[in-house]
């Protein structure tokens, strides 16, 4: 056990799984950097340096730099998965899924079903999502609701370094396609991570705070926002439950209902666009199953239904924040 | 300072604890309290638990209210034998606070307390508190546990003794890849651990399987061991809840695990989600389930205990104390009947398999008096 960043936890998961299983390969744009040139090798390690250092262990055969074409990356990775490898493909920004969505939506997600269970597709797609980096509207979206919508794909949103490592190892060992979504703002956060390999099963939400007065349901980056709000409210004498969903598909419905019923007051904090997002989906789930336990209307903290602004002051105004979450909580406390 | 008044302070549960929050006062101002009785609920970063009263008397003034977070050692209440004038109580509080400085060592990272050492070719993790005391204690946890199981004991006893707590092979932060781990091998490992740390004489405190290791060590290395305090030891009878071990190893989620962990305690309300998560984190490390199965096979054969340590424990010449929760659901406390008259036996009611967690002051007193007897 030692203190590691989210970035280091992901790198360590890849390193250990690649050492354990020679079928694991990494595919993506500049996942090492410098392929086919006389320039510096392993110059990048992915756009934010997450895969840096793997090249020297595994060479170009297993750390595969690709041309700038997401369509080809996903086609290559899906085919490789179908024929026996366990690729970890990097879709640099999730916003780029537009050019490879057919590969994911109509091919990869459907293989097991279309081939009557005889085909498995152990593909992990790592991708960055989320705002806060002043990267404008084509590099700042969340889009996880779109993947969650499609049966046949598992959707994973680790909120901290411990979960990032355990869930990535689980993703690589899983026999179905998994979208593993990394929030850009989390890479430098740190926490205790065991040095050994370990897994976290899909469909198991995590209670990060426990309380009696209000329940926050969060995913990915919004978990830490809710934890901080819970700690602030505690100083005012109100205790909160915070539930980290960890995976959106499969979804831990039991824990969601348990968390909602514990306090009867629910705030869902979701960074994705507000129409048809995770907050609306969970809200419906709670209303259908736990309506009698509710003591107030369910509240959602989401951005407005607009593209992510490039202007820093506007982006700050756009994103869910501690201030917005606490003000929303106070409306029902 | 008025000697009739006693300070009740924020306890130190575990060596990394710096502060604690008052969740709930079970007793209120003016209420009588007796030593060992639960008086309030405290939350730390790691655990929520009830605190036992360190004194007999009456709570005269509560100084830290529900919701307050205060450093370890801070005054949280004043107790005394009889009603005392407010002025005297306030003088006592002022004097206490003016003499009190919280521990603000920069040691933020708790892992700094953990040390690793290579013993019998295995990497063993341990925590020690060494302040040139005369006597040394080594804590050995039970099956599926780790050194954090001693959080209510180790720091408490570190005032009087040098203390060591280890993670057994396959547990905590020690090596997970092990071939087998018979009691003989673990006794040898324990002796080597002492040798590596230049300890010539040690008092062992063992729980359950760790108590079995302790008995074996005392039997194989009599010159090394000064005394034994054993909590719910294995090896004194055939009965054991064998389904517990199996279900513990194979628990896949909190719900399954909770059913098993509940068997360990008399008061299962002590179990929090956080506790269960910590155990699940451990079980989900690669190889842990295989390793635990190997250890299980050293404890149980055909649904009964594999080891018979009755002759060994009864022929040990050093002070031995056995503490057993009367309501132990894992290993029945009736096994104490095979012990000879030399052995000090404490059967505690309203207590399960984890006396060191459920009744820490009882266990700590037992350890101290066994060592000094």
XYZ file of C-alpha atoms in Angstrom:
706
model
C 0.000 0.000 0.000
C 1.283 3.441 -0.809
C 0.110 6.856 -1.898
C -0.384 6.974 -5.668
C -2.036 9.358 -8.065
C -4.999 8.379 -10.240
C -2.612 8.478 -13.215
C -0.090 6.190 -11.481
C -2.842 3.797 -10.394
C -4.004 3.381 -14.002
C -0.445 2.961 -15.247
C 0.238 0.326 -12.572
C -2.937 -1.594 -13.457
C -1.866 -1.708 -17.120
C 1.685 -2.702 -16.217
C 0.614 -5.527 -13.909
C -2.039 -6.937 -16.247
C 0.381 -6.814 -19.201
C 2.962 -8.672 -17.122
C 0.379 -11.245 -16.088
C -1.211 -11.836 -19.494
C 0.723 -11.545 -22.750
C -2.553 -11.090 -24.633
C -3.046 -7.634 -23.173
C -1.984 -4.919 -25.636
C -2.327 -1.133 -25.597
C -3.512 0.607 -28.769
C -3.945 4.332 -29.375
C -2.698 7.678 -30.573
C 0.737 8.420 -29.092
C 0.263 5.843 -26.324
C 4.052 5.693 -26.483
C 4.899 8.370 -29.047
C 7.564 8.545 -31.678
C 6.740 5.327 -33.548
C 8.434 5.156 -36.938
C 10.466 8.322 -36.376
C 13.996 9.119 -35.295
C 12.615 11.314 -32.546
C 12.253 10.542 -28.853
C 10.618 7.184 -28.176
C 7.930 7.042 -25.457
C 7.789 10.836 -25.682
C 4.148 11.115 -24.739
C 2.618 8.077 -23.095
C -0.789 9.277 -24.219
C -1.803 12.917 -24.325
C -1.637 13.253 -20.507
C 1.170 10.761 -19.895
C -0.899 7.918 -18.448
C 0.729 5.102 -20.456
C 4.244 6.535 -20.236
C 6.878 3.986 -19.273
C 5.071 0.915 -20.603
C 7.026 0.892 -23.879
C 10.306 -0.098 -22.237
C 8.647 -3.140 -20.641
C 6.643 -4.384 -23.587
C 8.022 -2.879 -26.802
C 6.250 -1.742 -29.935
C 4.565 -5.120 -30.436
C 2.320 -4.514 -27.424
C 2.308 -0.724 -27.081
C 0.934 0.235 -30.437
C 0.977 3.833 -31.674
C -1.694 4.330 -34.326
C -2.442 6.946 -36.963
C -4.951 9.635 -36.010
C -8.062 7.672 -36.848
C -10.414 6.553 -34.106
C -12.352 4.484 -36.629
C -9.276 2.379 -37.313
C -8.328 2.130 -33.627
C -11.729 0.784 -32.631
C -11.953 -1.505 -35.671
C -8.511 -2.921 -34.975
C -9.131 -3.311 -31.258
C -12.548 -4.958 -31.693
C -11.186 -7.431 -34.231
C -8.193 -8.189 -32.021
C -10.488 -8.799 -29.049
C -12.729 -11.038 -31.112
C -9.753 -13.139 -32.181
C -8.165 -13.680 -28.804
C -6.276 -10.626 -27.555
C -7.302 -8.383 -24.653
C -6.733 -4.929 -26.106
C -6.872 -1.744 -24.093
C -7.668 0.861 -26.729
C -7.405 4.545 -25.996
C -10.032 6.881 -27.382
C -8.153 10.021 -26.438
C -11.147 12.272 -25.747
C -14.577 10.695 -25.447
C -15.841 13.556 -27.620
C -14.185 11.804 -30.585
C -16.502 8.810 -30.324
C -18.507 10.374 -33.140
C -16.158 8.924 -35.737
C -16.011 5.413 -34.278
C -19.450 4.979 -32.752
C -20.575 2.435 -35.314
C -17.660 0.190 -34.333
C -18.677 0.464 -30.689
C -22.472 0.651 -30.912
C -23.262 -1.705 -33.778
C -20.298 -4.057 -33.835
C -18.454 -4.485 -30.537
C -21.529 -4.169 -28.341
C -23.469 -6.679 -30.406
C -20.976 -9.488 -31.097
C -21.834 -11.649 -28.111
C -25.561 -11.318 -28.823
C -25.392 -11.697 -32.609
C -23.188 -14.780 -32.436
C -25.415 -16.504 -29.901
C -22.926 -16.218 -27.061
C -20.159 -17.942 -29.024
C -18.082 -14.783 -29.450
C -16.478 -12.842 -26.623
C -15.038 -9.357 -26.977
C -12.667 -8.643 -24.085
C -12.045 -5.056 -25.133
C -11.362 -2.168 -22.769
C -11.716 1.349 -24.152
C -10.001 3.947 -21.981
C -11.123 7.490 -22.578
C -10.971 10.959 -20.991
C -14.088 12.949 -20.248
C -15.300 16.016 -18.435
C -14.817 19.733 -18.129
C -12.661 22.102 -16.143
C -9.564 22.095 -18.347
C -10.620 25.046 -20.542
C -10.624 22.646 -23.475
C -13.820 23.930 -25.080
C -16.955 22.170 -26.182
C -15.403 19.433 -28.353
C -12.966 18.239 -25.645
C -14.949 18.638 -22.426
C -18.076 16.533 -22.675
C -19.098 13.627 -20.451
C -21.223 11.545 -22.862
C -21.320 8.529 -20.526
C -25.129 8.444 -20.702
C -24.844 7.590 -24.403
C -22.786 4.467 -23.702
C -24.923 3.551 -20.712
C -27.907 3.614 -23.040
C -26.488 0.797 -25.189
C -26.893 -2.801 -23.977
C -23.736 -4.842 -24.421
C -21.283 -2.210 -23.189
C -20.190 -1.847 -19.586
C -19.543 1.699 -18.391
C -17.058 2.401 -15.600
C -16.375 5.790 -13.919
C -13.694 5.517 -11.228
C -13.692 8.429 -8.787
C -10.387 7.834 -6.982
C -7.013 6.079 -7.413
C -7.955 2.916 -5.487
C -11.038 2.380 -7.624
C -9.183 3.299 -10.820
C -6.702 0.464 -10.412
C -9.156 -2.186 -9.222
C -11.808 -1.335 -11.795
C -9.308 -1.194 -14.673
C -7.945 -4.642 -13.799
C -11.525 -5.899 -13.618
C -12.228 -4.271 -17.019
C -9.252 -5.952 -18.651
C -10.164 -9.361 -17.207
C -13.829 -8.959 -18.181
C -14.949 -10.755 -21.334
C -17.232 -7.946 -22.557
C -16.482 -4.510 -23.987
C -15.968 -1.928 -21.269
C -15.762 1.856 -21.593
C -13.418 2.996 -18.848
C -13.890 6.727 -18.356
C -11.215 8.865 -16.718
C -12.033 12.411 -15.655
C -9.247 14.780 -16.725
C -9.326 16.638 -13.412
C -8.695 13.486 -11.385
C -5.282 12.433 -12.770
C -3.304 14.292 -10.124
C -5.481 13.360 -7.159
C -3.881 10.785 -4.882
C -4.882 8.101 -2.419
C -3.809 4.801 -0.873
C -3.450 2.073 -3.480
C -2.233 -1.472 -2.733
C 0.915 -2.486 -4.598
C -0.614 -5.886 -5.376
C -3.130 -6.486 -8.166
C -6.751 -6.526 -7.055
C -10.188 -6.190 -8.575
C -13.458 -4.444 -7.784
C -16.540 -6.176 -9.150
C -18.812 -4.250 -11.508
C -22.223 -3.207 -10.239
C -21.099 -2.469 -6.696
C -21.593 1.147 -5.651
C -19.509 2.481 -2.788
C -20.713 4.436 0.242
C -18.067 7.119 0.829
C -19.991 8.849 3.640
C -22.806 7.646 5.849
C -25.404 9.823 7.474
C -29.017 10.343 8.414
C -30.141 13.664 6.981
C -29.511 13.666 3.240
C -28.220 11.404 0.454
C -25.933 12.469 -2.372
C -25.602 10.181 -5.365
C -22.533 10.871 -7.454
C -20.254 9.420 -10.108
C -16.697 10.084 -11.253
C -15.496 13.558 -10.392
C -18.724 14.599 -8.637
C -18.039 12.111 -5.815
C -15.318 14.279 -4.310
C -17.543 17.352 -4.612
C -20.246 15.548 -2.636
C -17.739 14.271 -0.050
C -16.630 17.837 0.608
C -20.221 19.041 0.860
C -20.968 16.223 3.311
C -17.998 17.270 5.442
C -19.153 20.906 5.426
C -22.703 19.951 6.389
C -21.381 17.769 9.183
C -19.848 20.810 10.828
C -23.347 22.287 10.804
C -24.731 19.192 12.497
C -26.256 17.496 9.434
C -24.929 14.110 8.385
C -24.958 12.858 4.797
C -24.771 9.620 2.902
C -22.686 9.801 -0.273
C -22.986 7.002 -2.794
C -20.361 6.607 -5.517
C -21.949 4.611 -8.352
C -18.567 3.419 -9.685
C -20.196 1.678 -12.687
C -23.187 3.008 -14.636
C -23.702 -0.233 -16.498
C -24.220 -2.499 -14.673
C -25.937 -0.226 -12.156
C -26.132 -1.107 -8.456
C -29.850 -0.469 -8.059
C -30.015 -2.019 -4.575
C -27.478 0.399 -3.125
C -29.161 3.373 -4.815
C -32.508 2.504 -3.253
C -30.885 1.705 0.080
C -29.104 5.077 0.070
C -32.285 6.940 -0.910
C -34.430 5.194 1.689
C -31.915 5.838 4.483
C -32.554 9.575 4.506
C -35.560 10.164 2.241
C -33.848 13.231 0.776
C -31.865 12.785 -2.402
C -29.560 15.047 -4.411
C -28.051 13.533 -7.563
C -24.960 15.246 -8.937
C -24.158 14.492 -12.580
C -21.776 16.457 -14.822
C -23.372 15.285 -18.073
C -25.999 17.200 -20.102
C -29.276 17.197 -18.188
C -31.622 15.577 -20.749
C -31.625 11.764 -20.533
C -28.607 11.624 -18.230
C -27.742 9.421 -15.265
C -29.447 11.751 -12.779
C -32.779 11.532 -14.594
C -32.465 7.767 -14.903
C -31.712 7.244 -11.220
C -34.368 9.686 -10.212
C -36.934 7.595 -12.090
C -35.613 4.429 -10.476
C -36.018 5.900 -7.003
C -39.497 7.260 -7.738
C -40.662 3.912 -9.049
C -39.345 1.878 -6.148
C -38.903 4.067 -3.082
C -41.506 6.786 -3.488
C -43.016 6.204 -0.054
C -39.646 6.749 1.639
C -39.083 10.157 0.084
C -39.501 13.188 2.346
C -38.806 15.760 -0.383
C -38.672 15.971 -4.152
C -35.513 14.555 -5.682
C -33.012 17.275 -6.582
C -30.508 17.173 -9.419
C -27.377 19.231 -9.857
C -26.320 19.159 -13.516
C -25.013 21.646 -16.061
C -27.561 23.516 -18.193
C -28.497 22.015 -21.559
C -25.813 23.788 -23.592
C -22.397 22.935 -25.003
C -19.522 23.246 -22.508
C -18.335 26.870 -22.696
C -14.724 27.730 -23.561
C -14.718 30.944 -21.536
C -13.252 30.100 -18.093
C -15.784 32.127 -16.061
C -18.623 30.582 -18.064
C -17.226 27.067 -17.727
C -16.975 27.526 -13.952
C -20.565 28.689 -13.923
C -21.579 25.733 -16.068
C -20.063 22.867 -14.039
C -21.541 21.378 -10.848
C -19.678 22.879 -7.883
C -19.609 22.479 -4.121
C -21.507 25.727 -3.815
C -24.306 24.575 -6.133
C -24.549 21.211 -4.416
C -24.709 22.668 -0.919
C -27.280 25.286 -1.915
C -29.415 22.582 -3.499
C -29.080 20.412 -0.404
C -30.187 23.298 1.811
C -33.402 23.623 -0.188
C -34.565 20.256 1.129
C -32.745 19.973 4.468
C -4.665 20.043 40.685
C -7.633 18.525 42.478
C -6.823 14.842 42.770
C -10.419 13.763 43.307
C -11.205 14.863 39.783
C -10.230 12.732 36.820
C -9.838 13.731 33.192
C -11.542 11.659 30.520
C -9.653 12.271 27.287
C -9.968 11.494 23.606
C -8.498 7.975 23.277
C -5.871 6.977 20.732
C -7.296 4.112 18.732
C -4.540 2.966 16.460
C -1.149 4.537 16.074
C -2.164 6.781 13.203
C -5.117 8.393 14.987
C -4.675 12.138 15.447
C -8.191 13.304 16.276
C -11.675 11.965 16.889
C -15.243 13.241 16.624
C -17.840 12.900 19.345
C -20.831 11.201 17.712
C -23.004 10.687 20.744
C -22.783 10.885 24.519
C -24.400 7.751 25.942
C -24.032 9.156 29.459
C -24.832 12.723 30.373
C -23.752 15.267 32.972
C -24.351 14.026 36.503
C -24.710 10.369 35.580
C -22.795 7.680 37.440
C -20.335 5.660 35.414
C -18.295 2.589 36.158
C -15.030 1.465 34.677
C -15.520 -0.451 31.430
C -19.028 0.891 30.887
C -19.698 2.456 27.464
C -19.978 6.202 27.896
C -19.836 7.716 24.421
C -19.567 7.003 20.702
C -16.508 8.247 18.846
C -15.758 8.366 15.148
C -12.218 8.333 13.786
C -10.993 8.187 10.210
C -11.035 4.417 10.490
C -13.733 3.350 12.874
C -16.867 4.243 14.787
C -16.894 2.753 18.247
C -18.095 3.195 21.786
C -15.580 4.285 24.372
C -15.383 2.574 27.725
C -15.168 4.642 30.861
C -11.635 4.608 32.247
C -12.865 5.479 35.744
C -15.512 4.790 38.365
C -17.457 7.837 39.433
C -19.777 10.448 38.090
C -19.611 12.633 35.009
C -19.310 16.134 36.422
C -18.851 18.081 33.230
C -18.832 17.205 29.561
C -16.247 19.356 27.785
C -16.611 18.204 24.173
C -20.073 18.130 22.682
C -21.642 15.928 20.034
C -20.274 16.914 16.636
C -16.998 18.264 18.029
C -13.745 16.995 16.583
C -10.809 17.201 18.981
C -7.188 16.005 19.025
C -6.163 12.795 20.757
C -5.577 13.415 24.455
C -7.915 16.428 24.692
C -10.163 16.720 27.687
C -13.649 15.518 26.748
C -15.145 15.215 30.234
C -14.342 15.588 33.897
C -15.371 12.872 36.289
C -15.141 12.589 40.031
C -16.370 10.668 43.026
C -18.949 13.208 44.156
C -20.582 16.475 43.182
C -17.994 19.211 43.134
C -18.231 22.944 43.030
C -18.280 24.396 39.498
C -15.442 26.691 40.365
C -13.155 23.781 41.240
C -14.168 21.905 38.101
C -13.408 24.934 35.951
C -10.025 25.358 37.613
C -9.317 21.710 36.846
C -10.295 22.214 33.199
C -8.178 25.347 32.848
C -5.182 23.669 34.400
C -5.589 20.607 32.158
C -5.900 22.674 29.022
C -2.958 24.902 29.845
C -0.759 21.826 30.236
C -2.079 20.045 27.165
C -0.400 20.219 23.777
C -1.857 18.086 21.017
C 0.497 15.826 19.087
C 1.112 17.691 15.849
C 3.910 15.550 14.451
C 4.188 16.023 10.725
C 3.700 12.295 10.212
C 0.630 12.724 8.012
C 1.016 9.503 6.123
C -0.024 6.657 8.376
C 1.794 4.134 6.220
C 5.009 5.593 7.574
C 4.323 3.617 10.728
C 4.389 0.358 8.828
C 7.706 -1.359 8.437
C 8.626 -4.367 6.356
C 11.129 -7.023 7.270
C 12.203 -10.221 5.512
C 11.616 -13.182 7.818
C 11.752 -16.857 6.765
C 11.970 -15.586 3.180
C 8.641 -13.766 3.466
C 8.080 -10.034 3.563
C 6.367 -9.310 6.878
C 4.658 -6.022 7.638
C 4.564 -4.735 11.204
C 4.113 -1.673 13.397
C 6.169 -1.026 16.491
C 6.336 1.423 19.358
C 9.715 1.176 21.052
C 10.519 3.514 23.947
C 13.159 1.552 25.872
C 10.638 -0.114 28.148
C 11.585 -3.208 30.076
C 9.076 -5.596 28.540
C 8.147 -6.285 24.922
C 4.767 -7.335 23.557
C 4.082 -8.951 20.204
C 0.470 -8.972 18.993
C -0.551 -11.764 16.606
C -3.959 -11.427 14.953
C -6.324 -14.219 13.942
C -7.454 -15.732 10.638
C -8.493 -13.044 8.139
C -7.420 -10.210 10.443
C -4.491 -7.830 10.425
C -2.490 -5.680 12.802
C -5.221 -3.044 12.859
C -7.268 -5.479 14.958
C -5.169 -4.240 17.908
C -6.086 -0.580 17.500
C -7.669 -0.454 20.966
C -4.773 -2.282 22.595
C -1.424 -1.466 21.039
C -1.348 2.304 21.491
C -2.968 1.992 24.926
C -0.255 -0.403 26.131
C 2.590 1.462 24.433
C 2.860 3.698 27.524
C 4.108 0.765 29.565
C 5.662 -1.635 27.075
C 7.528 -1.801 23.797
C 4.920 -3.129 21.394
C 5.058 -4.906 18.081
C 2.103 -6.008 15.936
C 2.613 -8.099 12.808
C 0.573 -9.018 9.783
C 0.781 -12.796 9.423
C 1.812 -14.127 5.989
C -1.145 -13.871 3.598
C -2.681 -11.055 5.651
C -2.697 -7.252 5.806
C 0.306 -5.839 4.002
C 2.497 -8.915 4.381
C 3.372 -11.247 1.526
C 0.275 -12.842 -0.035
C 1.971 -15.612 -1.999
C 2.669 -18.385 0.453
C 3.065 -22.135 0.036
C 1.671 -23.253 3.350
C 1.572 -21.980 6.871
C 1.478 -24.597 9.580
C 1.585 -23.520 13.229
C 5.153 -24.852 13.428
C 6.248 -22.690 10.510
C 4.535 -19.617 11.915
C 6.079 -20.232 15.338
C 9.496 -20.347 13.695
C 8.637 -17.179 11.805
C 7.608 -15.493 15.068
C 10.888 -16.461 16.722
C 12.869 -15.239 13.694
C 10.930 -11.985 13.735
C 12.020 -11.420 17.340
C 15.611 -12.301 16.504
C 15.664 -9.880 13.557
C 14.448 -7.155 15.908
C 17.020 -8.049 18.603
C 14.361 -9.104 21.069
C 15.493 -11.727 23.587
C 12.363 -11.914 25.658
C 8.799 -11.261 24.562
C 5.228 -11.435 25.804
C 2.884 -12.800 23.167
C -0.704 -11.661 22.780
C -2.539 -13.837 20.281
C -6.081 -14.007 19.040
C -7.767 -17.194 17.794
C -5.438 -18.647 15.114
C -2.787 -16.170 16.289
C -3.251 -17.580 19.805
C -2.493 -21.015 18.367
C 0.683 -19.581 16.843
C 1.528 -18.082 20.252
C 1.091 -21.388 22.109
C 3.232 -23.167 19.529
C 5.934 -20.508 19.756
C 6.025 -20.748 23.562
C 6.267 -24.501 23.308
C 9.047 -24.552 20.675
C 11.006 -21.529 21.930
C 10.440 -21.492 25.708
C 13.457 -19.268 26.431
C 12.122 -16.498 24.244
C 8.640 -16.185 25.671
C 7.935 -14.442 28.961
C 4.141 -14.741 29.072
C 1.082 -15.507 26.941
C -2.238 -13.717 26.766
C -4.594 -15.662 24.539
C -7.958 -14.498 23.269
C -10.394 -17.185 22.090
C -7.565 -19.576 21.178
C -7.767 -22.426 18.696
C -6.514 -25.863 19.615
C -8.344 -26.508 22.879
C -11.265 -28.518 21.493
C -12.705 -29.883 18.296
C -15.599 -27.475 17.764
C -15.259 -24.466 15.483
C -17.702 -22.734 13.136
C -16.110 -24.035 9.966
C -18.716 -22.375 7.744
C -17.493 -19.006 9.011
C -14.021 -19.450 7.546
C -15.310 -20.766 4.250
C -17.964 -18.081 3.815
C -15.536 -15.363 4.855
C -13.030 -16.384 2.190
C -15.673 -16.566 -0.511
C -17.774 -13.510 0.375
C -18.382 -11.553 -2.812
C -20.153 -8.492 -1.491
C -20.905 -6.499 1.634
C -24.165 -8.284 2.297
C -22.626 -11.776 2.285
C -19.656 -10.622 4.307
C -21.789 -8.858 6.908
C -23.588 -12.106 7.770
C -20.220 -13.649 8.597
C -18.617 -10.706 10.394
C -21.719 -10.485 12.612
C -20.776 -13.879 14.045
C -17.575 -12.371 15.441
C -19.253 -9.892 17.768
C -21.736 -10.010 20.590
C -22.922 -6.541 19.614
C -23.029 -6.596 15.829
C -24.002 -2.909 15.684
C -20.281 -2.234 15.864
C -20.000 -3.317 12.214
C -19.953 -0.445 9.729
C -19.917 -0.413 5.947
C -16.419 1.021 6.171
C -15.247 -2.010 8.143
C -16.788 -4.368 5.613
C -15.217 -2.423 2.740
C -11.787 -2.778 4.304
C -12.232 -6.543 4.523
C -13.522 -6.731 0.945
C -10.514 -4.731 -0.259
C -8.305 -7.353 1.351
C -10.224 -10.322 -0.057
C -10.085 -8.833 -3.566
C -6.299 -8.718 -3.757
C -4.975 -11.364 -6.159
C -4.080 -14.674 -4.470
C -5.625 -13.767 -1.118
C -8.499 -16.218 -1.446
C -6.131 -19.040 -2.402
C -3.822 -18.184 0.477
C -6.645 -17.999 3.000
C -7.881 -21.377 1.806
C -4.438 -22.830 2.535
C -4.511 -21.339 6.022
C -8.070 -22.577 6.533
C -6.786 -26.071 5.781
C -4.292 -25.657 8.621
C -7.106 -24.821 11.020
C -9.905 -27.136 9.970
C -10.126 -30.709 8.801
C -13.474 -32.385 8.133
C -15.339 -29.552 9.827
C -13.372 -29.842 13.071
C -10.265 -28.191 14.461
C -7.109 -29.766 13.117
C -4.746 -28.706 15.902
C -4.706 -30.087 19.432
C -2.631 -27.817 21.657
C -4.038 -28.913 25.045
C -0.958 -30.771 26.179
C 1.346 -28.014 24.985
C -0.497 -25.193 26.725
C -0.852 -27.120 29.974
C 2.850 -27.872 30.129
C 3.994 -24.289 29.562
C 5.861 -22.939 32.605
C 5.325 -19.198 32.047
C 2.325 -17.044 33.081
C -0.630 -17.698 30.784
C -3.940 -15.853 30.691
C -6.880 -16.881 28.517
C -9.657 -14.372 27.766
C -12.826 -15.650 26.142
C -16.099 -13.974 25.236
C -18.863 -16.057 26.768
C -20.951 -15.670 23.602
C -18.135 -16.572 21.206
C -19.882 -18.080 18.159
C -16.716 -19.166 16.362
C -14.926 -21.198 19.025
C -17.003 -22.067 22.110
C -15.730 -20.601 25.386
C -16.388 -23.951 27.080
C -13.036 -25.099 25.679
C -11.412 -23.350 28.640
C -12.365 -26.342 30.794
C -9.365 -28.315 29.542
C -6.932 -25.753 30.966
C -4.968 -26.442 34.174
C -5.260 -24.450 37.395
C -2.091 -22.461 36.784
C -3.736 -20.626 33.921
C -5.690 -17.465 34.621
C -9.037 -17.789 32.852
C -11.341 -14.826 32.198
C -14.752 -15.553 30.684
C -16.462 -12.284 29.815
C -20.189 -12.026 29.319
C -21.774 -9.898 26.560
C -18.715 -10.543 24.456
C -18.045 -12.579 21.322
C -14.959 -13.793 19.488
C -13.267 -10.365 19.456
C -12.743 -9.543 23.142
C -9.817 -7.233 22.323
C -12.196 -5.055 20.300
C -15.391 -5.486 22.315
C -13.807 -5.308 25.787
C -10.483 -3.548 25.277
C -9.876 -2.350 28.834
C -10.524 -5.843 30.209
C -8.067 -7.326 27.719
C -5.488 -4.578 28.249
C -5.622 -5.083 32.023
C -5.291 -8.838 31.512
C -2.230 -8.362 29.303
C -0.570 -5.984 31.787
C -1.147 -8.187 34.792
C -0.051 -11.342 32.979
C 3.216 -9.685 32.012
C 3.931 -8.366 35.483
C 2.758 -11.453 37.397
